[in-house]
Amino acid sequence: MKFSVLQFPGSNSDQDCVHAVLALGHQAEYLWHRQTSVGDCEAILIPGGFSYGDYLRAGAVARHSPILSAVIEFARAGGLVLGICNGFQILCEAGLLPGALVRNRGRTFRCEHVFLRAENRTSPFTCAVPEARTLKIPIAHGEGCYVAEPSTIADLERHGQVLWRYTDADGRVSDEANPNGSLANIAGIGNREANVAGLMPHPERACEPLAGSDDGKYWLESMIRTVTASQPNGA
Amino acid sequence: MEPELTDDLLASHGLTPEEYERIRDLLGRSPTFCELGIFSVMWSEHCSYKNTKPLLRQFSGRSPRVLIGAGEENAGVVDIGDRLAVAFKIESHNHPSAVEPFQGAATGVGGILRDIFTMGARPVCIANSLRFGPLDSPRNQRLLQGVVAGIGHYGNCFGAPTVAGEVYFDPCYDGNPLVNAFALGVLRHEQIARGAAQGVGNPVFYVGPPTGRDGLAGAAFASQDLSEESATQQRNSVQVGDPFMEKLLLEACLELLATGAVTGIQDMGAAGLTCSTCETAARGKSGIEIELDRVPQRSPDMTPYEILLSESQERMLLIIHRGREAEVKTVFDKWNLPWAEIGAVTDTGQLVVRHRGEVVADLPAQALADEAPVYTRTGRRPAELERHWSLTLDRVPFSEPPETALLKLLAWPSIASKNWIYRQYDYTVRNACVLYPGSDAAVVRIKRDSLPEVTAEAPASFPEKFLGLTLDGNARLVRLDPYRGSMLAVAEAARNLACSGAHPIGVTDNLNFGNPHDPEIFWQIQESVKGIAEACAFFGAPVTGGNVSLYNQNPVGAIDPTPVIAMVGLIADEAAITSQWFKDENDAVLLLGELSDPRDSLQGLGGSAYLQVSDQLSSGRPPPVDLEREKRVADALRGWIESGIVKSAHDCSEGGLAVALSECCISRQSGRNTPQLLGTRIELEPCEGVRAEAMLFGESNPRIVITVEKRFVPKVLGQAEILDLPIREIGATGGDRLAIRYGQETYSWDVTTLHHTWWTAIERQLQPS
């Protein structure tokens, strides 16, 4: 399967995404921000980094780039799009996902391995996660506190759009387990149609045991399983 | 208008009247004001090493692995096999960080990263060495917070993981914080880029953001004592870093280098345009002519002096093969970065600068870059050393009993966990770091995407490689014995690498000292350099470059002599990567090395953390160093690691055996709020005349705590006997207490308490009580 990884000026996890895709034995290609078409890819990853230097707000400039119009079109046609860290911020700025990401509670940048629970194991981004598994994934962000109107949060919960929540090592949701102050411990969400998702943690940096965890592979495997199943001759 | 050249003007440029005469002799005339500015930065200590050059010749850069040695280019380059190489270097940004901690530290990181990609390498990790005054002062708290935020800001945004570092807190750094930044990059042998201006008529390009008035003459500022006056002057012109620009500059430079259009490349760091043009011309044995009117500028009315000496960040000088100018335009337009053709290479040997049709400087490039005056100063051993070396144990009060002393040591910020610091650094970006901050050395993997080119094509033409990286420098030991203390810093670095499974391949050092005009300080520099040079040669770790930072003193006093050793090592394979923490219950705990050194009347307590914390004594002669034994211990340890039987290895340094054992019990971290604690029961045989405090907290060396499965103990002990190495089984892992029995006494601590004390110490100090 072929993933496309967007490259904005200031993307810095683009190579990490490609590394993860290749490590799992699939293909990847880069899409430069000035390109106007997503080509023949089957899923899109919007990587972390500081697109356009995070001028204005994180992700605010990237949403106006030519490639993003093509990504929006790809998503409207049902294509799978996953935004990671800065990619999540871009998806929120572009209106593909509700809510916003603001400065961490505690004000400082935070890098550590956190624990996550996949809340809805039927989405194209979570369907390969084993039951009751607590996922260990690194975070590295200064603006990862997820906020939205109470009605938006209620909507997300009602429609199973909260895909990942910060938990402790045993899978329990608690304030202590929340690294950035996100509402309802939300680490990532999907859209109503379930083909666009974003999260602050970096699954692409946890795809090999050598990296301290390989739980990140479930993100890519879920997407691969979904795309393969939808193909006419797919298994 | 030309200002009059008075002694005051010379002094404000850091030049002596004698140096001015030398300039007049060289030119056969008086320099213009602009030329004076150029001389002042090129002949500053920061650029010319005029006070330390004769000493630095002692460093051996000899090793078959060294591709680019010290002083040749912007950073040393060392072969790591399969036609791959690493470029690495450390550099100080002490004075700017004292004045403006956030920007000072951030631009320090930016500067060292440029040194690395100027060599054609892709930076894959960064590290730092920091020193601050005690954290009970709000000013020092602000400095720590500002410096850490600045380093994080730059590295995190640029996208290079900050994987290692070391931090000490001591009153001698009150008002003199130290910020040393290290970076390492990867490239193929054939990708090494040169900073030489060659080929008469080749165009000279300026790339990067426009030049402003920031950081005017920062190199001269860094080459004098720090005073309130000099700090105020500099505050108005502090450099501002933009890591986003640097990231674009990196990608654009690597992309352009790959085209083959570039013949020379040099970053604009200290002394900006001046230094980069002089150095490239001097290296190329050529000349350069530039026109300042073509240099992109932020303000309309900048003087030639300002344009030449500005330290605006994220700029590069490129020498391009004539006829290939269009490729610069294509690549830099793609990355949306300003570029300008500002001049050309000549064969005159002169640096000629024009501004509005007039020649404002016409100077011999070689003389500027290489013929700065060299001073051979004489050192004098500080009188206070006699007093320190005469300390005997009967004069130590031993006011802290072992039970509470260990807790105090673990809460002492220099020993406490540095997680409050490194959690603000992205150490996961680039998927490179495989042994995270918190062990003896960081381990970084070199893989397909570590190379300069960005490609999504799958196959790598080489097997993944693993590098160990450590930074070390215990300044208290260096003050108490500069020669021995400096050797100990190198020995500790080598030991840390051995504990992670790595073989040393190279060193970059940062020599932070006070004012060299003080004979006692010059003596510290002399002795320290000698110690480093001897020890590095002994370990076969060539010094491939580094940085000298002098004048780290303010009216209150000078810093303790603080040489920082950054050592890079190569690990045989993935299986040999070893961490410091205990892994499983019921493993045997062995101590490699002697329990106590019979040659040392202070039993390892001279200059120790214990004396400092328990008795506020920063005194005594540091423990003896035995390089021969260090090497044999390290070789044996690596042998066992490579044969697959060592589960953990941790060396004893500050705080001795008790702190090392504590760290083995408490430093394993599975994730947020999830320490993996594991106790141990230790029995130490009685040593005639050795006090419990010395046994627990003495810092004699080399000593390494290792764990192996119990079934391997006879094999390890047997091999050690053949190798004539001291080793003993001292206990086993298990339970939830650290219990150490020595003679009739047993000292015991709950590992949860030890962990909490150690893990939260810095954060607790930063919170207003």
PDB file of C-alpha atoms in Angstrom, chain A:
ATOM      1  CA  MET A   1       0.000   0.000   0.000  1.00  0.00           C
ATOM      2  CA  LYS A   2       1.172   3.514  -0.743  1.00  0.00           C
ATOM      3  CA  PHE A   3       1.122   6.319   1.807  1.00  0.00           C
ATOM      4  CA  SER A   4       1.798   9.949   0.985  1.00  0.00           C
ATOM      5  CA  VAL A   5       3.530  12.104   3.570  1.00  0.00           C
ATOM      6  CA  LEU A   6       3.043  15.857   3.274  1.00  0.00           C
ATOM      7  CA  GLN A   7       6.082  18.119   3.465  1.00  0.00           C
ATOM      8  CA  PHE A   8       5.654  21.700   4.564  1.00  0.00           C
ATOM      9  CA  PRO A   9       8.551  24.033   5.169  1.00  0.00           C
ATOM     10  CA  GLY A  10       9.290  23.222   8.827  1.00  0.00           C
ATOM     11  CA  SER A  11       7.888  19.683   8.850  1.00  0.00           C
ATOM     12  CA  ASN A  12      10.283  17.627  10.903  1.00  0.00           C
ATOM     13  CA  SER A  13       8.585  14.298  11.420  1.00  0.00           C
ATOM     14  CA  ASP A  14       8.087  13.676   7.693  1.00  0.00           C
ATOM     15  CA  GLN A  15      11.068  11.341   7.580  1.00  0.00           C
ATOM     16  CA  ASP A  16       9.816   9.561  10.715  1.00  0.00           C
ATOM     17  CA  CYS A  17       6.502   8.823   8.979  1.00  0.00           C
ATOM     18  CA  VAL A  18       8.268   7.469   5.907  1.00  0.00           C
ATOM     19  CA  HIS A  19      10.578   5.413   8.120  1.00  0.00           C
ATOM     20  CA  ALA A  20       7.595   3.847   9.893  1.00  0.00           C
ATOM     21  CA  VAL A  21       5.781   3.015   6.640  1.00  0.00           C
ATOM     22  CA  LEU A  22       8.911   1.452   5.120  1.00  0.00           C
ATOM     23  CA  ALA A  23       9.681  -0.440   8.336  1.00  0.00           C
ATOM     24  CA  LEU A  24       6.276  -2.133   8.018  1.00  0.00           C
ATOM     25  CA  GLY A  25       7.066  -3.102   4.431  1.00  0.00           C
ATOM     26  CA  HIS A  26       4.868  -0.600   2.585  1.00  0.00           C
ATOM     27  CA  GLN A  27       5.562   2.281   0.179  1.00  0.00           C
ATOM     28  CA  ALA A  28       5.726   5.972   0.855  1.00  0.00           C
ATOM     29  CA  GLU A  29       6.201   9.162  -1.105  1.00  0.00           C
ATOM     30  CA  TYR A  30       6.599  12.797  -0.161  1.00  0.00           C
ATOM     31  CA  LEU A  31       4.125  15.467  -1.287  1.00  0.00           C
ATOM     32  CA  TRP A  32       5.611  18.981  -1.343  1.00  0.00           C
ATOM     33  CA  HIS A  33       3.322  21.722  -0.043  1.00  0.00           C
ATOM     34  CA  ARG A  34       3.147  23.489  -3.415  1.00  0.00           C
ATOM     35  CA  GLN A  35       1.870  20.432  -5.241  1.00  0.00           C
ATOM     36  CA  THR A  36      -1.765  20.615  -6.227  1.00  0.00           C
ATOM     37  CA  SER A  37      -2.581  16.923  -6.488  1.00  0.00           C
ATOM     38  CA  VAL A  38      -2.182  13.983  -4.134  1.00  0.00           C
ATOM     39  CA  GLY A  39      -1.438  11.620  -7.022  1.00  0.00           C
ATOM     40  CA  ASP A  40      -2.165   7.932  -6.720  1.00  0.00           C
ATOM     41  CA  CYS A  41      -1.661   7.468  -2.975  1.00  0.00           C
ATOM     42  CA  GLU A  42      -4.092   5.435  -0.910  1.00  0.00           C
ATOM     43  CA  ALA A  43      -3.747   7.254   2.421  1.00  0.00           C
ATOM     44  CA  ILE A  44      -2.208  10.502   3.613  1.00  0.00           C
ATOM     45  CA  LEU A  45      -0.119  11.247   6.679  1.00  0.00           C
ATOM     46  CA  ILE A  46       0.289  14.871   7.788  1.00  0.00           C
ATOM     47  CA  PRO A  47       3.467  14.814   9.882  1.00  0.00           C
ATOM     48  CA  GLY A  48       4.583  16.704  12.944  1.00  0.00           C
ATOM     49  CA  GLY A  49       6.879  19.682  12.988  1.00  0.00           C
ATOM     50  CA  PHE A  50       6.506  23.411  12.913  1.00  0.00           C
ATOM     51  CA  SER A  51       4.945  24.053   9.496  1.00  0.00           C
ATOM     52  CA  TYR A  52       5.833  27.537   8.306  1.00  0.00           C
ATOM     53  CA  GLY A  53       7.522  28.076  11.669  1.00  0.00           C
ATOM     54  CA  ASP A  54       4.181  27.938  13.510  1.00  0.00           C
ATOM     55  CA  TYR A  55       3.753  31.613  12.656  1.00  0.00           C
ATOM     56  CA  LEU A  56       0.340  32.910  13.797  1.00  0.00           C
ATOM     57  CA  ARG A  57      -0.949  29.745  15.460  1.00  0.00           C
ATOM     58  CA  ALA A  58       0.305  26.201  15.041  1.00  0.00           C
ATOM     59  CA  GLY A  59      -1.006  24.928  11.722  1.00  0.00           C
ATOM     60  CA  ALA A  60      -2.695  28.211  10.777  1.00  0.00           C
ATOM     61  CA  VAL A  61      -0.597  28.915   7.686  1.00  0.00           C
ATOM     62  CA  ALA A  62      -0.357  25.347   6.417  1.00  0.00           C
ATOM     63  CA  ARG A  63      -4.114  25.127   5.902  1.00  0.00           C
ATOM     64  CA  HIS A  64      -3.836  27.724   3.106  1.00  0.00           C
ATOM     65  CA  SER A  65      -1.230  25.759   1.148  1.00  0.00           C
ATOM     66  CA  PRO A  66      -2.053  24.327  -2.310  1.00  0.00           C
ATOM     67  CA  ILE A  67      -1.541  20.734  -1.195  1.00  0.00           C
ATOM     68  CA  LEU A  68      -4.133  21.101   1.550  1.00  0.00           C
ATOM     69  CA  SER A  69      -6.896  21.843  -0.965  1.00  0.00           C
ATOM     70  CA  ALA A  70      -5.988  18.567  -2.650  1.00  0.00           C
ATOM     71  CA  VAL A  71      -5.994  16.796   0.707  1.00  0.00           C
ATOM     72  CA  ILE A  72      -9.453  18.191   1.513  1.00  0.00           C
ATOM     73  CA  GLU A  73     -10.723  16.921  -1.837  1.00  0.00           C
ATOM     74  CA  PHE A  74      -9.146  13.498  -1.174  1.00  0.00           C
ATOM     75  CA  ALA A  75     -10.832  13.396   2.241  1.00  0.00           C
ATOM     76  CA  ARG A  76     -14.230  14.425   0.826  1.00  0.00           C
ATOM     77  CA  ALA A  77     -13.971  11.466  -1.533  1.00  0.00           C
ATOM     78  CA  GLY A  78     -13.505   9.202   1.490  1.00  0.00           C
ATOM     79  CA  GLY A  79      -9.694   8.888   1.482  1.00  0.00           C
ATOM     80  CA  LEU A  80      -7.934   8.204   4.779  1.00  0.00           C
ATOM     81  CA  VAL A  81      -6.055  11.152   6.304  1.00  0.00           C
ATOM     82  CA  LEU A  82      -4.164  10.980   9.590  1.00  0.00           C
ATOM     83  CA  GLY A  83      -2.662  14.125  11.138  1.00  0.00           C
ATOM     84  CA  ILE A  84      -0.011  13.676  13.783  1.00  0.00           C
ATOM     85  CA  CYS A  85       0.959  16.430  16.272  1.00  0.00           C
ATOM     86  CA  ASN A  86       1.354  19.520  14.041  1.00  0.00           C
ATOM     87  CA  GLY A  87      -0.656  17.563  11.458  1.00  0.00           C
ATOM     88  CA  PHE A  88      -3.540  17.338  13.973  1.00  0.00           C
ATOM     89  CA  GLN A  89      -3.266  21.097  14.520  1.00  0.00           C
ATOM     90  CA  ILE A  90      -3.432  21.668  10.753  1.00  0.00           C
ATOM     91  CA  LEU A  91      -6.550  19.472  10.418  1.00  0.00           C
ATOM     92  CA  CYS A  92      -8.270  21.452  13.181  1.00  0.00           C
ATOM     93  CA  GLU A  93      -7.262  24.776  11.609  1.00  0.00           C
ATOM     94  CA  ALA A  94      -8.547  23.552   8.244  1.00  0.00           C
ATOM     95  CA  GLY A  95     -11.901  22.647   9.778  1.00  0.00           C
ATOM     96  CA  LEU A  96     -11.581  18.976   8.901  1.00  0.00           C
ATOM     97  CA  LEU A  97     -11.681  18.193  12.602  1.00  0.00           C
ATOM     98  CA  PRO A  98     -13.478  20.153  15.341  1.00  0.00           C
ATOM     99  CA  GLY A  99     -11.845  21.886  18.277  1.00  0.00           C
ATOM    100  CA  ALA A 100      -8.369  23.358  18.722  1.00  0.00           C
ATOM    101  CA  LEU A 101      -5.021  22.698  20.356  1.00  0.00           C
ATOM    102  CA  VAL A 102      -3.703  25.264  22.799  1.00  0.00           C
ATOM    103  CA  ARG A 103      -0.687  25.663  25.035  1.00  0.00           C
ATOM    104  CA  ASN A 104      -0.069  22.775  27.415  1.00  0.00           C
ATOM    105  CA  ARG A 105      -1.243  23.044  30.971  1.00  0.00           C
ATOM    106  CA  GLY A 106       2.027  23.749  32.799  1.00  0.00           C
ATOM    107  CA  ARG A 107       3.126  26.027  29.935  1.00  0.00           C
ATOM    108  CA  THR A 108       6.190  24.021  28.935  1.00  0.00           C
ATOM    109  CA  PHE A 109       7.021  21.708  26.049  1.00  0.00           C
ATOM    110  CA  ARG A 110       6.619  18.103  27.105  1.00  0.00           C
ATOM    111  CA  CYS A 111       8.395  15.046  25.755  1.00  0.00           C
ATOM    112  CA  GLU A 112       7.755  11.623  27.306  1.00  0.00           C
ATOM    113  CA  HIS A 113       6.152   8.280  26.631  1.00  0.00           C
ATOM    114  CA  VAL A 114       2.495   8.340  27.578  1.00  0.00           C
ATOM    115  CA  PHE A 115      -0.164   5.646  27.689  1.00  0.00           C
ATOM    116  CA  LEU A 116      -3.247   5.683  25.491  1.00  0.00           C
ATOM    117  CA  ARG A 117      -6.453   3.713  25.210  1.00  0.00           C
ATOM    118  CA  ALA A 118      -8.145   3.281  21.851  1.00  0.00           C
ATOM    119  CA  GLU A 119     -11.744   4.178  22.656  1.00  0.00           C
ATOM    120  CA  ASN A 120     -13.426   3.002  19.497  1.00  0.00           C
ATOM    121  CA  ARG A 121     -11.924  -0.050  17.889  1.00  0.00           C
ATOM    122  CA  THR A 122     -14.085   0.100  14.782  1.00  0.00           C
ATOM    123  CA  SER A 123     -12.492   3.139  13.089  1.00  0.00           C
ATOM    124  CA  PRO A 124     -10.035   2.892  10.168  1.00  0.00           C
ATOM    125  CA  PHE A 125      -7.339   4.160  12.545  1.00  0.00           C
ATOM    126  CA  THR A 126      -7.970   1.807  15.481  1.00  0.00           C
ATOM    127  CA  CYS A 127      -9.385  -1.416  14.065  1.00  0.00           C
ATOM    128  CA  ALA A 128      -6.090  -3.315  14.384  1.00  0.00           C
ATOM    129  CA  VAL A 129      -5.577  -2.481  18.063  1.00  0.00           C
ATOM    130  CA  PRO A 130      -5.869  -5.637  20.206  1.00  0.00           C
ATOM    131  CA  GLU A 131      -8.674  -5.582  22.745  1.00  0.00           C
ATOM    132  CA  ALA A 132      -7.944  -3.930  26.106  1.00  0.00           C
ATOM    133  CA  ARG A 133      -4.468  -3.002  25.092  1.00  0.00           C
ATOM    134  CA  THR A 134      -2.836   0.054  26.640  1.00  0.00           C
ATOM    135  CA  LEU A 135      -0.664   1.710  24.018  1.00  0.00           C
ATOM    136  CA  LYS A 136       2.690   3.299  24.848  1.00  0.00           C
ATOM    137  CA  ILE A 137       3.497   6.201  22.520  1.00  0.00           C
ATOM    138  CA  PRO A 138       5.744   9.270  22.849  1.00  0.00           C
ATOM    139  CA  ILE A 139       4.472  12.824  22.912  1.00  0.00           C
ATOM    140  CA  ALA A 140       6.588  15.878  22.043  1.00  0.00           C
ATOM    141  CA  HIS A 141       4.650  19.129  21.933  1.00  0.00           C
ATOM    142  CA  GLY A 142       4.141  22.516  23.537  1.00  0.00           C
ATOM    143  CA  GLU A 143       0.639  23.114  22.220  1.00  0.00           C
ATOM    144  CA  GLY A 144      -1.244  19.860  22.625  1.00  0.00           C
ATOM    145  CA  CYS A 145      -4.039  20.721  25.013  1.00  0.00           C
ATOM    146  CA  TYR A 146      -7.239  19.780  23.179  1.00  0.00           C
ATOM    147  CA  VAL A 147     -10.136  22.178  23.736  1.00  0.00           C
ATOM    148  CA  ALA A 148     -13.616  22.512  22.223  1.00  0.00           C
ATOM    149  CA  GLU A 149     -17.078  23.748  23.200  1.00  0.00           C
ATOM    150  CA  PRO A 150     -18.858  21.444  25.693  1.00  0.00           C
ATOM    151  CA  SER A 151     -21.468  20.709  23.026  1.00  0.00           C
ATOM    152  CA  THR A 152     -18.699  19.666  20.592  1.00  0.00           C
ATOM    153  CA  ILE A 153     -17.154  17.345  23.150  1.00  0.00           C
ATOM    154  CA  ALA A 154     -20.578  15.841  23.847  1.00  0.00           C
ATOM    155  CA  ASP A 155     -21.090  15.312  20.106  1.00  0.00           C
ATOM    156  CA  LEU A 156     -17.677  13.674  19.738  1.00  0.00           C
ATOM    157  CA  GLU A 157     -18.414  11.328  22.627  1.00  0.00           C
ATOM    158  CA  ARG A 158     -21.890  10.484  21.339  1.00  0.00           C
ATOM    159  CA  HIS A 159     -20.677   9.558  17.882  1.00  0.00           C
ATOM    160  CA  GLY A 160     -17.661   7.590  18.975  1.00  0.00           C
ATOM    161  CA  GLN A 161     -15.292  10.183  17.541  1.00  0.00           C
ATOM    162  CA  VAL A 162     -12.969  10.269  20.533  1.00  0.00           C
ATOM    163  CA  LEU A 163     -10.464   7.721  19.295  1.00  0.00           C
ATOM    164  CA  TRP A 164      -7.670   7.914  21.877  1.00  0.00           C
ATOM    165  CA  ARG A 165      -7.516   9.049  25.481  1.00  0.00           C
ATOM    166  CA  TYR A 166      -4.542   9.554  27.810  1.00  0.00           C
ATOM    167  CA  THR A 167      -4.533   6.913  30.543  1.00  0.00           C
ATOM    168  CA  ASP A 168      -2.134   5.533  33.107  1.00  0.00           C
ATOM    169  CA  ALA A 169      -0.115   2.384  32.419  1.00  0.00           C
ATOM    170  CA  ASP A 170      -3.115   0.263  33.421  1.00  0.00           C
ATOM    171  CA  GLY A 171      -5.489   1.955  31.009  1.00  0.00           C
ATOM    172  CA  ARG A 172      -7.290   4.096  33.574  1.00  0.00           C
ATOM    173  CA  VAL A 173      -8.248   7.650  32.675  1.00  0.00           C
ATOM    174  CA  SER A 174      -7.091  10.087  35.340  1.00  0.00           C
ATOM    175  CA  ASP A 175      -6.024  13.682  35.633  1.00  0.00           C
ATOM    176  CA  GLU A 176      -2.502  12.546  36.561  1.00  0.00           C
ATOM    177  CA  ALA A 177      -2.272  10.645  33.313  1.00  0.00           C
ATOM    178  CA  ASN A 178      -3.146  13.737  31.293  1.00  0.00           C
ATOM    179  CA  PRO A 179       0.148  15.315  30.133  1.00  0.00           C
ATOM    180  CA  ASN A 180      -1.213  18.569  28.720  1.00  0.00           C
ATOM    181  CA  GLY A 181      -4.630  19.357  30.207  1.00  0.00           C
ATOM    182  CA  SER A 182      -6.685  18.163  27.221  1.00  0.00           C
ATOM    183  CA  LEU A 183     -10.427  18.121  27.900  1.00  0.00           C
ATOM    184  CA  ALA A 184     -11.702  14.656  28.805  1.00  0.00           C
ATOM    185  CA  ASN A 185      -8.109  13.366  28.419  1.00  0.00           C
ATOM    186  CA  ILE A 186      -8.589  13.478  24.652  1.00  0.00           C
ATOM    187  CA  ALA A 187      -5.406  12.548  22.764  1.00  0.00           C
ATOM    188  CA  GLY A 188      -6.988  12.234  19.341  1.00  0.00           C
ATOM    189  CA  ILE A 189     -10.275  12.339  17.480  1.00  0.00           C
ATOM    190  CA  GLY A 190     -11.838  11.431  14.154  1.00  0.00           C
ATOM    191  CA  ASN A 191     -14.436  13.151  11.957  1.00  0.00           C
ATOM    192  CA  ARG A 192     -18.027  11.973  11.781  1.00  0.00           C
ATOM    193  CA  GLU A 193     -17.337  10.078   8.546  1.00  0.00           C
ATOM    194  CA  ALA A 194     -14.430   8.314  10.291  1.00  0.00           C
ATOM    195  CA  ASN A 195     -11.932   8.823   7.441  1.00  0.00           C
ATOM    196  CA  VAL A 196     -10.011  11.756   8.920  1.00  0.00           C
ATOM    197  CA  ALA A 197      -8.284  11.570  12.288  1.00  0.00           C
ATOM    198  CA  GLY A 198      -5.722  13.503  14.276  1.00  0.00           C
ATOM    199  CA  LEU A 199      -3.767  12.972  17.459  1.00  0.00           C
ATOM    200  CA  MET A 200      -0.981  14.665  19.398  1.00  0.00           C
ATOM    201  CA  PRO A 201       1.148  11.585  20.273  1.00  0.00           C
ATOM    202  CA  HIS A 202       3.592  10.233  17.675  1.00  0.00           C
ATOM    203  CA  PRO A 203       2.773   6.623  16.703  1.00  0.00           C
ATOM    204  CA  GLU A 204       5.291   6.865  13.830  1.00  0.00           C
ATOM    205  CA  ARG A 205       8.075   7.113  16.421  1.00  0.00           C
ATOM    206  CA  ALA A 206       7.038   3.871  18.094  1.00  0.00           C
ATOM    207  CA  CYS A 207       6.949   1.270  15.353  1.00  0.00           C
ATOM    208  CA  GLU A 208       9.906  -0.907  16.373  1.00  0.00           C
ATOM    209  CA  PRO A 209      10.770  -2.510  19.730  1.00  0.00           C
ATOM    210  CA  LEU A 210      14.134  -0.742  19.471  1.00  0.00           C
ATOM    211  CA  ALA A 211      12.347   2.600  19.829  1.00  0.00           C
ATOM    212  CA  GLY A 212      11.033   1.594  23.239  1.00  0.00           C
ATOM    213  CA  SER A 213       7.608   0.531  21.931  1.00  0.00           C
ATOM    214  CA  ASP A 214       6.123  -0.790  18.707  1.00  0.00           C
ATOM    215  CA  ASP A 215       2.524  -0.020  19.591  1.00  0.00           C
ATOM    216  CA  GLY A 216       2.561   2.702  16.912  1.00  0.00           C
ATOM    217  CA  LYS A 217       2.297   0.050  14.215  1.00  0.00           C
ATOM    218  CA  TYR A 218      -1.407  -0.420  15.052  1.00  0.00           C
ATOM    219  CA  TRP A 219      -2.185   2.996  13.541  1.00  0.00           C
ATOM    220  CA  LEU A 220      -0.677   2.106  10.205  1.00  0.00           C
ATOM    221  CA  GLU A 221      -1.939  -1.481  10.313  1.00  0.00           C
ATOM    222  CA  SER A 222      -5.488  -0.262  10.942  1.00  0.00           C
ATOM    223  CA  MET A 223      -5.287   2.030   7.926  1.00  0.00           C
ATOM    224  CA  ILE A 224      -3.764  -0.711   5.786  1.00  0.00           C
ATOM    225  CA  ARG A 225      -6.444  -3.184   6.811  1.00  0.00           C
ATOM    226  CA  THR A 226      -9.176  -0.651   5.983  1.00  0.00           C
ATOM    227  CA  VAL A 227      -7.816   0.263   2.568  1.00  0.00           C
ATOM    228  CA  THR A 228      -7.074  -3.333   1.592  1.00  0.00           C
ATOM    229  CA  ALA A 229     -10.570  -4.452   2.604  1.00  0.00           C
ATOM    230  CA  SER A 230     -12.164  -1.742   0.492  1.00  0.00           C
ATOM    231  CA  GLN A 231     -10.360  -2.704  -2.693  1.00  0.00           C
ATOM    232  CA  PRO A 232     -12.454  -4.772  -5.152  1.00  0.00           C
ATOM    233  CA  ASN A 233      -9.859  -7.520  -5.375  1.00  0.00           C
ATOM    234  CA  GLY A 234      -8.651  -7.026  -1.808  1.00  0.00           C
ATOM    235  CA  ALA A 235      -8.414  -9.822   0.648  1.00  0.00           C
TER     236      ALA A 235
END
